[in-house]
Every structure is written in C-alpha cells, then in structure tokens.
Amino acid sequence: MVPRYSRPDMVAIWTPEARFQIWFEIEAHATDALAELGVVPKEAAAAIWEKGAFEVDRIDEIERETKHDVIAFLTNVAEHVGPEARFMHQGMTSSDVLDTCLAVQLAKASDILIADLDALLVVLERRAREHKMTPTIGRSHGIHAEPVTFGLKMAQAHAEFARNRARLVAARADVATCAISGAVGTFANIDPFVEDYVAGKLGLSVEPVSTQVIPRDRHAMFFATLGVIASSIERLATEIRHLQRTEVLEAEEYFSPGQKGSSAMPHKRNPVLTENLTGLARMVRGYVTPALENVALWHERDISHSSVERYIGPDATITLDFALARLTGVMDKLVVYPARMEKNLNKMGGLVHSQRVLLALTQAGVSREDAYRLVQRNAMKVWDSDGALSLLELLKADPEVTLSDAELEDKFDLGYHLKHVDTIFARVFGAA
C-alpha cells in the first residue's frame, strides 16, 4: 500500500486493528452459537464479549515466539478474558477465522468500490447528456473514420462501467462466504449450526463445501473483476490522453491555477492524471495472475495462498478505490473543446462522408467494386492535399460519378450520422 495512492476509508479495512476486531467477532459469535448448542457455558460466551480485548503490539510479541498469528491472538485475548477463554475456538481451525475474516474485508471493500462506481456513473451520465449532440470525429486505428458525438463517447464509458458494477456486485456475493467447518472442513468437531450462526451475524453466506479453506476460485473471480474494472479505467484514460495531444486538443484535464506541467518547459500542460491512471491500472491487473494461481492448493489446504493475499487484498482494493475516485474527478472537471472538435472533423475535406457516396453509387446501379474505386480515387487526392481539396467538389467534377450535384451534396450532411443518437442514449440510460 502506497500512501500517495490511498484513501482512508479503504485503508481502514486492512489495518491490523480492523483485522483483529473481525477475528474477535468471529470467535465471539462462534462461542455464542456453541453456548446455544450447550457445548460451552453461556457465562463463558458472555464473558468473552464483556472482557475480550486485544493489543496489536502484544499479539506481535507473542507471535514472535509462537510463529502462529491466530494462536498469538487467542493468547492475548485470553489474557483479558481469563479462565472462560478456554472455550474460545472450540472445534475450529485457523482458516475458519482467517478465511471468514477475509470474506468480511473483501465485502466491505466491495461496498466502497461499488459506491465509487456509482459516483463515476453519475458524472459520466452528466457529461454524456451535456455533449449528447456535440459532433466529433470517430477514429479507427487512430485515423479519421466517420462522425460521432462526444456524448456517445461518454455514453459508451457509462455502459462499460455499469457492466463493471454488475460484475462487482456478483463478485462480492461470490466471495462473501463464511467457513466455520473445522479441520479439513468436515464439521467433525463443530456443528454446522455454528457456521450458519456466524454467517448470519457477519452478513455472509455459508460456504457449501469447504476443505480447510474457502475455495480460491471465488477469490480469483473477485480479483479478476477488479482487473477488468482497471482495464476500463485505462481505456477511458487512454481516450483522454489521446484527445489532449496538442495536434488534437479536443479535451484536456483541468489545469488548476498554480499548477506546473514541467520543471523545464513552462508552457506544458500534461495529462498527468490519466497517465497515472494508466499506471495504476497496470498494478491492479498485476494482482490477477497471483489470485488465479492461488486456486490450485494442495489437497485440503496449504498456505501458499496466504502470503499472496496479504499483499493483493489490501493493495488491489486500495489502488482501485483511489483510481476510481481520481477518474471521477478527471471526468467531472474535464475541459471539452467543441470548436476544436468541429475543426478536426472538417480537417480532411469531407473524407468522413465517403461511405455515404459509396453506398449511393451502388444504389444507383454501380457495382460496389467500381463505386469503391471512384470514391477512393478522389479521396486519395484529398489525402495528398492534406485536406486542402474538397471531396465533394472532386466528385462533382468526376465524369464517371453519375450522381447529380444535389444528390452528392445530400451525402455530405453531418446530421445524417447523428440521427440515432437518441436511440443509443435510450438503450444506455433508459427512455427519457
């Protein structure tokens, strides 16, 4: 975890104090359930809640001797509870505590990330509606293609992040499971009622069949989902970076008063935030492969996954939380230049309308091959002139082009390309 790319609410989930508090609640709830079953005295269960406490430094001190974190935790709690502490952890194994705790932490982290996505979706919808009919050039391979609107670009991003939200909701449900099933998961020394009870108290579902651990395919899917969200962040960040290039300059990150772009060149206004987001996305995706490799544990359990999750649990969620918040800020304050979009759209002498002419010629009886040849022949002249020539005028002067001047002029109507924007917006945002 790097403080520079961290926000306090997400960091708080992963502190030692927060982790040990969840451990304590798991143990205390489990003891309550055992008391209901008559396995332990109810007075002992009550004493754990009343007297139970822990100190992180003391747990660390004990662990230096025991080399076992759960035993160190239980020992420290027992120092506060007294003799009744012997009834804690009855029939349980360490993974019952560790895995259930991780499920709680990932569920809490998911709730923050879902809220982050909700905030981003609000901003993207606002910017989409603001620029719903702002014409701009669509590009394929980075080259001018046909007209779109900037609002459609924002609507596409909104639809993508809405899918990501649905994926994360599903991943949260999948990873939020509780296992209190004892050694190798057979419930030999603890009744399944305890698992049901603890799951209910912690807002988790029960793991249908655990071994000594919750199966790691659940976690792999969770971190893979975070990786997909990170890729969507990079996709939008890359779009902004390209639009901010000097020779394009259709949109740019907000440049605040007093901000400096370069230590050497005072004129610079660089897309530093979206470049940063590209890097952060790489980091989040980097945690996916270790999560996938954690799936294949030996038999009922080994701990090769443990050290991995101590890294990727905090780092992936903290980094993605920061990135989503940063992206929301970028899109909220993004400076958009419609006049520059119009200038760029008209830069290449009407080449963006070539397909309409091609189709009109085929409708007029010209073979597709000949129609393509005629249009391309004139289009290349416009290319070679760097847009100084007009495709429309060249086509009008071409004796092989059988369309009338009026028919040709009709094919250069910008509004034609935008006639279904309302339909697309209704699909993304619902009917007005």
PDB file of N, CA and C in Angstrom, residues 39-92:
ATOM      1  N   VAL A  39     -22.718 -26.602  24.167  1.00  0.00           N
ATOM      2  CA  VAL A  39     -21.353 -27.142  24.130  1.00  0.00           C
ATOM      3  C   VAL A  39     -20.456 -26.403  25.120  1.00  0.00           C
ATOM      4  N   VAL A  40     -20.706 -25.092  25.295  1.00  0.00           N
ATOM      5  CA  VAL A  40     -19.923 -24.303  26.247  1.00  0.00           C
ATOM      6  C   VAL A  40     -20.898 -23.555  27.142  1.00  0.00           C
ATOM      7  N   PRO A  41     -20.488 -23.142  28.332  1.00  0.00           N
ATOM      8  CA  PRO A  41     -21.374 -22.403  29.229  1.00  0.00           C
ATOM      9  C   PRO A  41     -21.743 -21.028  28.655  1.00  0.00           C
ATOM     10  N   LYS A  42     -22.983 -20.638  28.835  1.00  0.00           N
ATOM     11  CA  LYS A  42     -23.393 -19.319  28.353  1.00  0.00           C
ATOM     12  C   LYS A  42     -22.640 -18.208  29.069  1.00  0.00           C
ATOM     13  N   GLU A  43     -22.254 -18.458  30.316  1.00  0.00           N
ATOM     14  CA  GLU A  43     -21.498 -17.458  31.052  1.00  0.00           C
ATOM     15  C   GLU A  43     -20.138 -17.204  30.402  1.00  0.00           C
ATOM     16  N   ALA A  44     -19.561 -18.256  29.857  1.00  0.00           N
ATOM     17  CA  ALA A  44     -18.269 -18.106  29.196  1.00  0.00           C
ATOM     18  C   ALA A  44     -18.412 -17.276  27.931  1.00  0.00           C
ATOM     19  N   ALA A  45     -19.486 -17.536  27.170  1.00  0.00           N
ATOM     20  CA  ALA A  45     -19.719 -16.764  25.954  1.00  0.00           C
ATOM     21  C   ALA A  45     -19.928 -15.295  26.288  1.00  0.00           C
ATOM     22  N   ALA A  46     -20.679 -15.032  27.349  1.00  0.00           N
ATOM     23  CA  ALA A  46     -20.912 -13.646  27.757  1.00  0.00           C
ATOM     24  C   ALA A  46     -19.619 -12.979  28.209  1.00  0.00           C
ATOM     25  N   ALA A  47     -18.774 -13.727  28.889  1.00  0.00           N
ATOM     26  CA  ALA A  47     -17.517 -13.165  29.391  1.00  0.00           C
ATOM     27  C   ALA A  47     -16.589 -12.739  28.259  1.00  0.00           C
ATOM     28  N   ILE A  48     -16.645 -13.462  27.153  1.00  0.00           N
ATOM     29  CA  ILE A  48     -15.786 -13.111  26.012  1.00  0.00           C
ATOM     30  C   ILE A  48     -16.170 -11.739  25.473  1.00  0.00           C
ATOM     31  N   TRP A  49     -17.467 -11.490  25.333  1.00  0.00           N
ATOM     32  CA  TRP A  49     -17.911 -10.180  24.865  1.00  0.00           C
ATOM     33  C   TRP A  49     -17.595  -9.092  25.891  1.00  0.00           C
ATOM     34  N   GLU A  50     -17.773  -9.405  27.163  1.00  0.00           N
ATOM     35  CA  GLU A  50     -17.615  -8.392  28.206  1.00  0.00           C
ATOM     36  C   GLU A  50     -16.158  -8.039  28.475  1.00  0.00           C
ATOM     37  N   LYS A  51     -15.303  -9.046  28.478  1.00  0.00           N
ATOM     38  CA  LYS A  51     -13.914  -8.830  28.878  1.00  0.00           C
ATOM     39  C   LYS A  51     -12.937  -8.857  27.710  1.00  0.00           C
ATOM     40  N   GLY A  52     -13.391  -9.354  26.567  1.00  0.00           N
ATOM     41  CA  GLY A  52     -12.483  -9.559  25.459  1.00  0.00           C
ATOM     42  C   GLY A  52     -11.843  -8.271  24.963  1.00  0.00           C
ATOM     43  N   ALA A  53     -10.553  -8.327  24.740  1.00  0.00           N
ATOM     44  CA  ALA A  53      -9.797  -7.187  24.215  1.00  0.00           C
ATOM     45  C   ALA A  53      -8.493  -7.732  23.640  1.00  0.00           C
ATOM     46  N   PHE A  54      -7.789  -6.882  22.940  1.00  0.00           N
ATOM     47  CA  PHE A  54      -6.509  -7.303  22.371  1.00  0.00           C
ATOM     48  C   PHE A  54      -5.650  -6.067  22.153  1.00  0.00           C
ATOM     49  N   GLU A  55      -4.367  -6.278  22.027  1.00  0.00           N
ATOM     50  CA  GLU A  55      -3.417  -5.218  21.695  1.00  0.00           C
ATOM     51  C   GLU A  55      -2.543  -5.725  20.553  1.00  0.00           C
ATOM     52  N   VAL A  56      -2.437  -4.950  19.508  1.00  0.00           N
ATOM     53  CA  VAL A  56      -1.676  -5.380  18.333  1.00  0.00           C
ATOM     54  C   VAL A  56      -0.221  -5.644  18.698  1.00  0.00           C
ATOM     55  N   ASP A  57       0.375  -4.762  19.486  1.00  0.00           N
ATOM     56  CA  ASP A  57       1.779  -4.960  19.854  1.00  0.00           C
ATOM     57  C   ASP A  57       1.972  -6.244  20.649  1.00  0.00           C
ATOM     58  N   ARG A  58       1.024  -6.551  21.527  1.00  0.00           N
ATOM     59  CA  ARG A  58       1.147  -7.764  22.333  1.00  0.00           C
ATOM     60  C   ARG A  58       0.981  -9.008  21.456  1.00  0.00           C
ATOM     61  N   ILE A  59       0.068  -8.959  20.499  1.00  0.00           N
ATOM     62  CA  ILE A  59      -0.093 -10.090  19.576  1.00  0.00           C
ATOM     63  C   ILE A  59       1.193 -10.313  18.801  1.00  0.00           C
ATOM     64  N   ASP A  60       1.789  -9.226  18.321  1.00  0.00           N
ATOM     65  CA  ASP A  60       3.046  -9.345  17.578  1.00  0.00           C
ATOM     66  C   ASP A  60       4.147  -9.935  18.461  1.00  0.00           C
ATOM     67  N   GLU A  61       4.163  -9.532  19.723  1.00  0.00           N
ATOM     68  CA  GLU A  61       5.171 -10.044  20.656  1.00  0.00           C
ATOM     69  C   GLU A  61       5.012 -11.558  20.855  1.00  0.00           C
ATOM     70  N   ILE A  62       3.772 -11.991  21.060  1.00  0.00           N
ATOM     71  CA  ILE A  62       3.530 -13.424  21.265  1.00  0.00           C
ATOM     72  C   ILE A  62       3.848 -14.198  19.984  1.00  0.00           C
ATOM     73  N   GLU A  63       3.491 -13.618  18.822  1.00  0.00           N
ATOM     74  CA  GLU A  63       3.722 -14.338  17.564  1.00  0.00           C
ATOM     75  C   GLU A  63       5.206 -14.547  17.300  1.00  0.00           C
ATOM     76  N   ARG A  64       6.046 -13.624  17.784  1.00  0.00           N
ATOM     77  CA  ARG A  64       7.478 -13.809  17.586  1.00  0.00           C
ATOM     78  C   ARG A  64       7.961 -15.101  18.240  1.00  0.00           C
ATOM     79  N   GLU A  65       7.250 -15.547  19.287  1.00  0.00           N
ATOM     80  CA  GLU A  65       7.608 -16.809  19.939  1.00  0.00           C
ATOM     81  C   GLU A  65       6.853 -17.987  19.334  1.00  0.00           C
ATOM     82  N   THR A  66       5.526 -17.837  19.126  1.00  0.00           N
ATOM     83  CA  THR A  66       4.711 -18.965  18.679  1.00  0.00           C
ATOM     84  C   THR A  66       4.819 -19.227  17.185  1.00  0.00           C
ATOM     85  N   LYS A  67       5.205 -18.182  16.433  1.00  0.00           N
ATOM     86  CA  LYS A  67       5.245 -18.275  14.959  1.00  0.00           C
ATOM     87  C   LYS A  67       3.873 -18.632  14.396  1.00  0.00           C
ATOM     88  N   HIS A  68       2.801 -18.220  15.074  1.00  0.00           N
ATOM     89  CA  HIS A  68       1.438 -18.537  14.639  1.00  0.00           C
ATOM     90  C   HIS A  68       0.537 -17.381  15.037  1.00  0.00           C
ATOM     91  N   ASP A  69      -0.014 -16.680  14.046  1.00  0.00           N
ATOM     92  CA  ASP A  69      -0.739 -15.457  14.351  1.00  0.00           C
ATOM     93  C   ASP A  69      -2.055 -15.691  15.074  1.00  0.00           C
ATOM     94  N   VAL A  70      -2.802 -16.736  14.701  1.00  0.00           N
ATOM     95  CA  VAL A  70      -4.087 -16.977  15.353  1.00  0.00           C
ATOM     96  C   VAL A  70      -3.881 -17.395  16.806  1.00  0.00           C
ATOM     97  N   ILE A  71      -2.901 -18.242  17.064  1.00  0.00           N
ATOM     98  CA  ILE A  71      -2.601 -18.634  18.450  1.00  0.00           C
ATOM     99  C   ILE A  71      -2.173 -17.413  19.259  1.00  0.00           C
ATOM    100  N   ALA A  72      -1.365 -16.551  18.663  1.00  0.00           N
ATOM    101  CA  ALA A  72      -0.937 -15.342  19.364  1.00  0.00           C
ATOM    102  C   ALA A  72      -2.143 -14.468  19.707  1.00  0.00           C
ATOM    103  N   PHE A  73      -3.074 -14.341  18.768  1.00  0.00           N
ATOM    104  CA  PHE A  73      -4.286 -13.560  19.010  1.00  0.00           C
ATOM    105  C   PHE A  73      -5.100 -14.164  20.145  1.00  0.00           C
ATOM    106  N   LEU A  74      -5.351 -15.468  20.092  1.00  0.00           N
ATOM    107  CA  LEU A  74      -6.148 -16.136  21.123  1.00  0.00           C
ATOM    108  C   LEU A  74      -5.488 -16.018  22.493  1.00  0.00           C
ATOM    109  N   THR A  75      -4.169 -16.104  22.513  1.00  0.00           N
ATOM    110  CA  THR A  75      -3.445 -15.986  23.781  1.00  0.00           C
ATOM    111  C   THR A  75      -3.620 -14.598  24.378  1.00  0.00           C
ATOM    112  N   ASN A  76      -3.534 -13.583  23.528  1.00  0.00           N
ATOM    113  CA  ASN A  76      -3.689 -12.213  24.005  1.00  0.00           C
ATOM    114  C   ASN A  76      -5.110 -11.960  24.508  1.00  0.00           C
ATOM    115  N   VAL A  77      -6.115 -12.424  23.787  1.00  0.00           N
ATOM    116  CA  VAL A  77      -7.498 -12.258  24.237  1.00  0.00           C
ATOM    117  C   VAL A  77      -7.713 -12.971  25.564  1.00  0.00           C
ATOM    118  N   ALA A  78      -7.134 -14.156  25.696  1.00  0.00           N
ATOM    119  CA  ALA A  78      -7.277 -14.921  26.946  1.00  0.00           C
ATOM    120  C   ALA A  78      -6.695 -14.177  28.137  1.00  0.00           C
ATOM    121  N   GLU A  79      -5.666 -13.376  27.909  1.00  0.00           N
ATOM    122  CA  GLU A  79      -5.078 -12.593  28.997  1.00  0.00           C
ATOM    123  C   GLU A  79      -6.087 -11.604  29.559  1.00  0.00           C
ATOM    124  N   HIS A  80      -7.061 -11.210  28.755  1.00  0.00           N
ATOM    125  CA  HIS A  80      -8.097 -10.282  29.216  1.00  0.00           C
ATOM    126  C   HIS A  80      -9.325 -11.019  29.759  1.00  0.00           C
ATOM    127  N   VAL A  81      -9.700 -12.105  29.115  1.00  0.00           N
ATOM    128  CA  VAL A  81     -10.942 -12.805  29.456  1.00  0.00           C
ATOM    129  C   VAL A  81     -10.780 -13.661  30.708  1.00  0.00           C
ATOM    130  N   GLY A  82      -9.643 -14.285  30.844  1.00  0.00           N
ATOM    131  CA  GLY A  82      -9.431 -15.168  31.982  1.00  0.00           C
ATOM    132  C   GLY A  82      -9.814 -16.607  31.677  1.00  0.00           C
ATOM    133  N   PRO A  83     -10.164 -17.404  32.701  1.00  0.00           N
ATOM    134  CA  PRO A  83     -10.405 -18.845  32.526  1.00  0.00           C
ATOM    135  C   PRO A  83     -11.465 -19.183  31.472  1.00  0.00           C
ATOM    136  N   GLU A  84     -12.460 -18.316  31.315  1.00  0.00           N
ATOM    137  CA  GLU A  84     -13.530 -18.620  30.342  1.00  0.00           C
ATOM    138  C   GLU A  84     -13.011 -18.654  28.905  1.00  0.00           C
ATOM    139  N   ALA A  85     -11.820 -18.110  28.679  1.00  0.00           N
ATOM    140  CA  ALA A  85     -11.270 -18.067  27.322  1.00  0.00           C
ATOM    141  C   ALA A  85     -10.965 -19.457  26.786  1.00  0.00           C
ATOM    142  N   ARG A  86     -10.911 -20.468  27.682  1.00  0.00           N
ATOM    143  CA  ARG A  86     -10.622 -21.818  27.198  1.00  0.00           C
ATOM    144  C   ARG A  86     -11.723 -22.354  26.295  1.00  0.00           C
ATOM    145  N   PHE A  87     -12.890 -21.715  26.330  1.00  0.00           N
ATOM    146  CA  PHE A  87     -13.999 -22.175  25.490  1.00  0.00           C
ATOM    147  C   PHE A  87     -14.005 -21.525  24.104  1.00  0.00           C
ATOM    148  N   MET A  88     -13.082 -20.576  23.884  1.00  0.00           N
ATOM    149  CA  MET A  88     -12.969 -19.987  22.548  1.00  0.00           C
ATOM    150  C   MET A  88     -12.344 -20.987  21.587  1.00  0.00           C
ATOM    151  N   HIS A  89     -12.716 -20.871  20.314  1.00  0.00           N
ATOM    152  CA  HIS A  89     -12.074 -21.628  19.226  1.00  0.00           C
ATOM    153  C   HIS A  89     -12.357 -23.128  19.328  1.00  0.00           C
ATOM    154  N   GLN A  90     -13.458 -23.489  20.021  1.00  0.00           N
ATOM    155  CA  GLN A  90     -13.798 -24.907  20.198  1.00  0.00           C
ATOM    156  C   GLN A  90     -14.130 -25.541  18.838  1.00  0.00           C
ATOM    157  N   GLY A  91     -13.379 -26.541  18.449  1.00  0.00           N
ATOM    158  CA  GLY A  91     -13.642 -27.270  17.205  1.00  0.00           C
ATOM    159  C   GLY A  91     -13.285 -26.520  15.941  1.00  0.00           C
ATOM    160  N   MET A  92     -12.690 -25.335  16.095  1.00  0.00           N
ATOM    161  CA  MET A  92     -12.364 -24.508  14.927  1.00  0.00           C
ATOM    162  C   MET A  92     -10.905 -24.688  14.531  1.00  0.00           C
TER     163      MET A  92
END
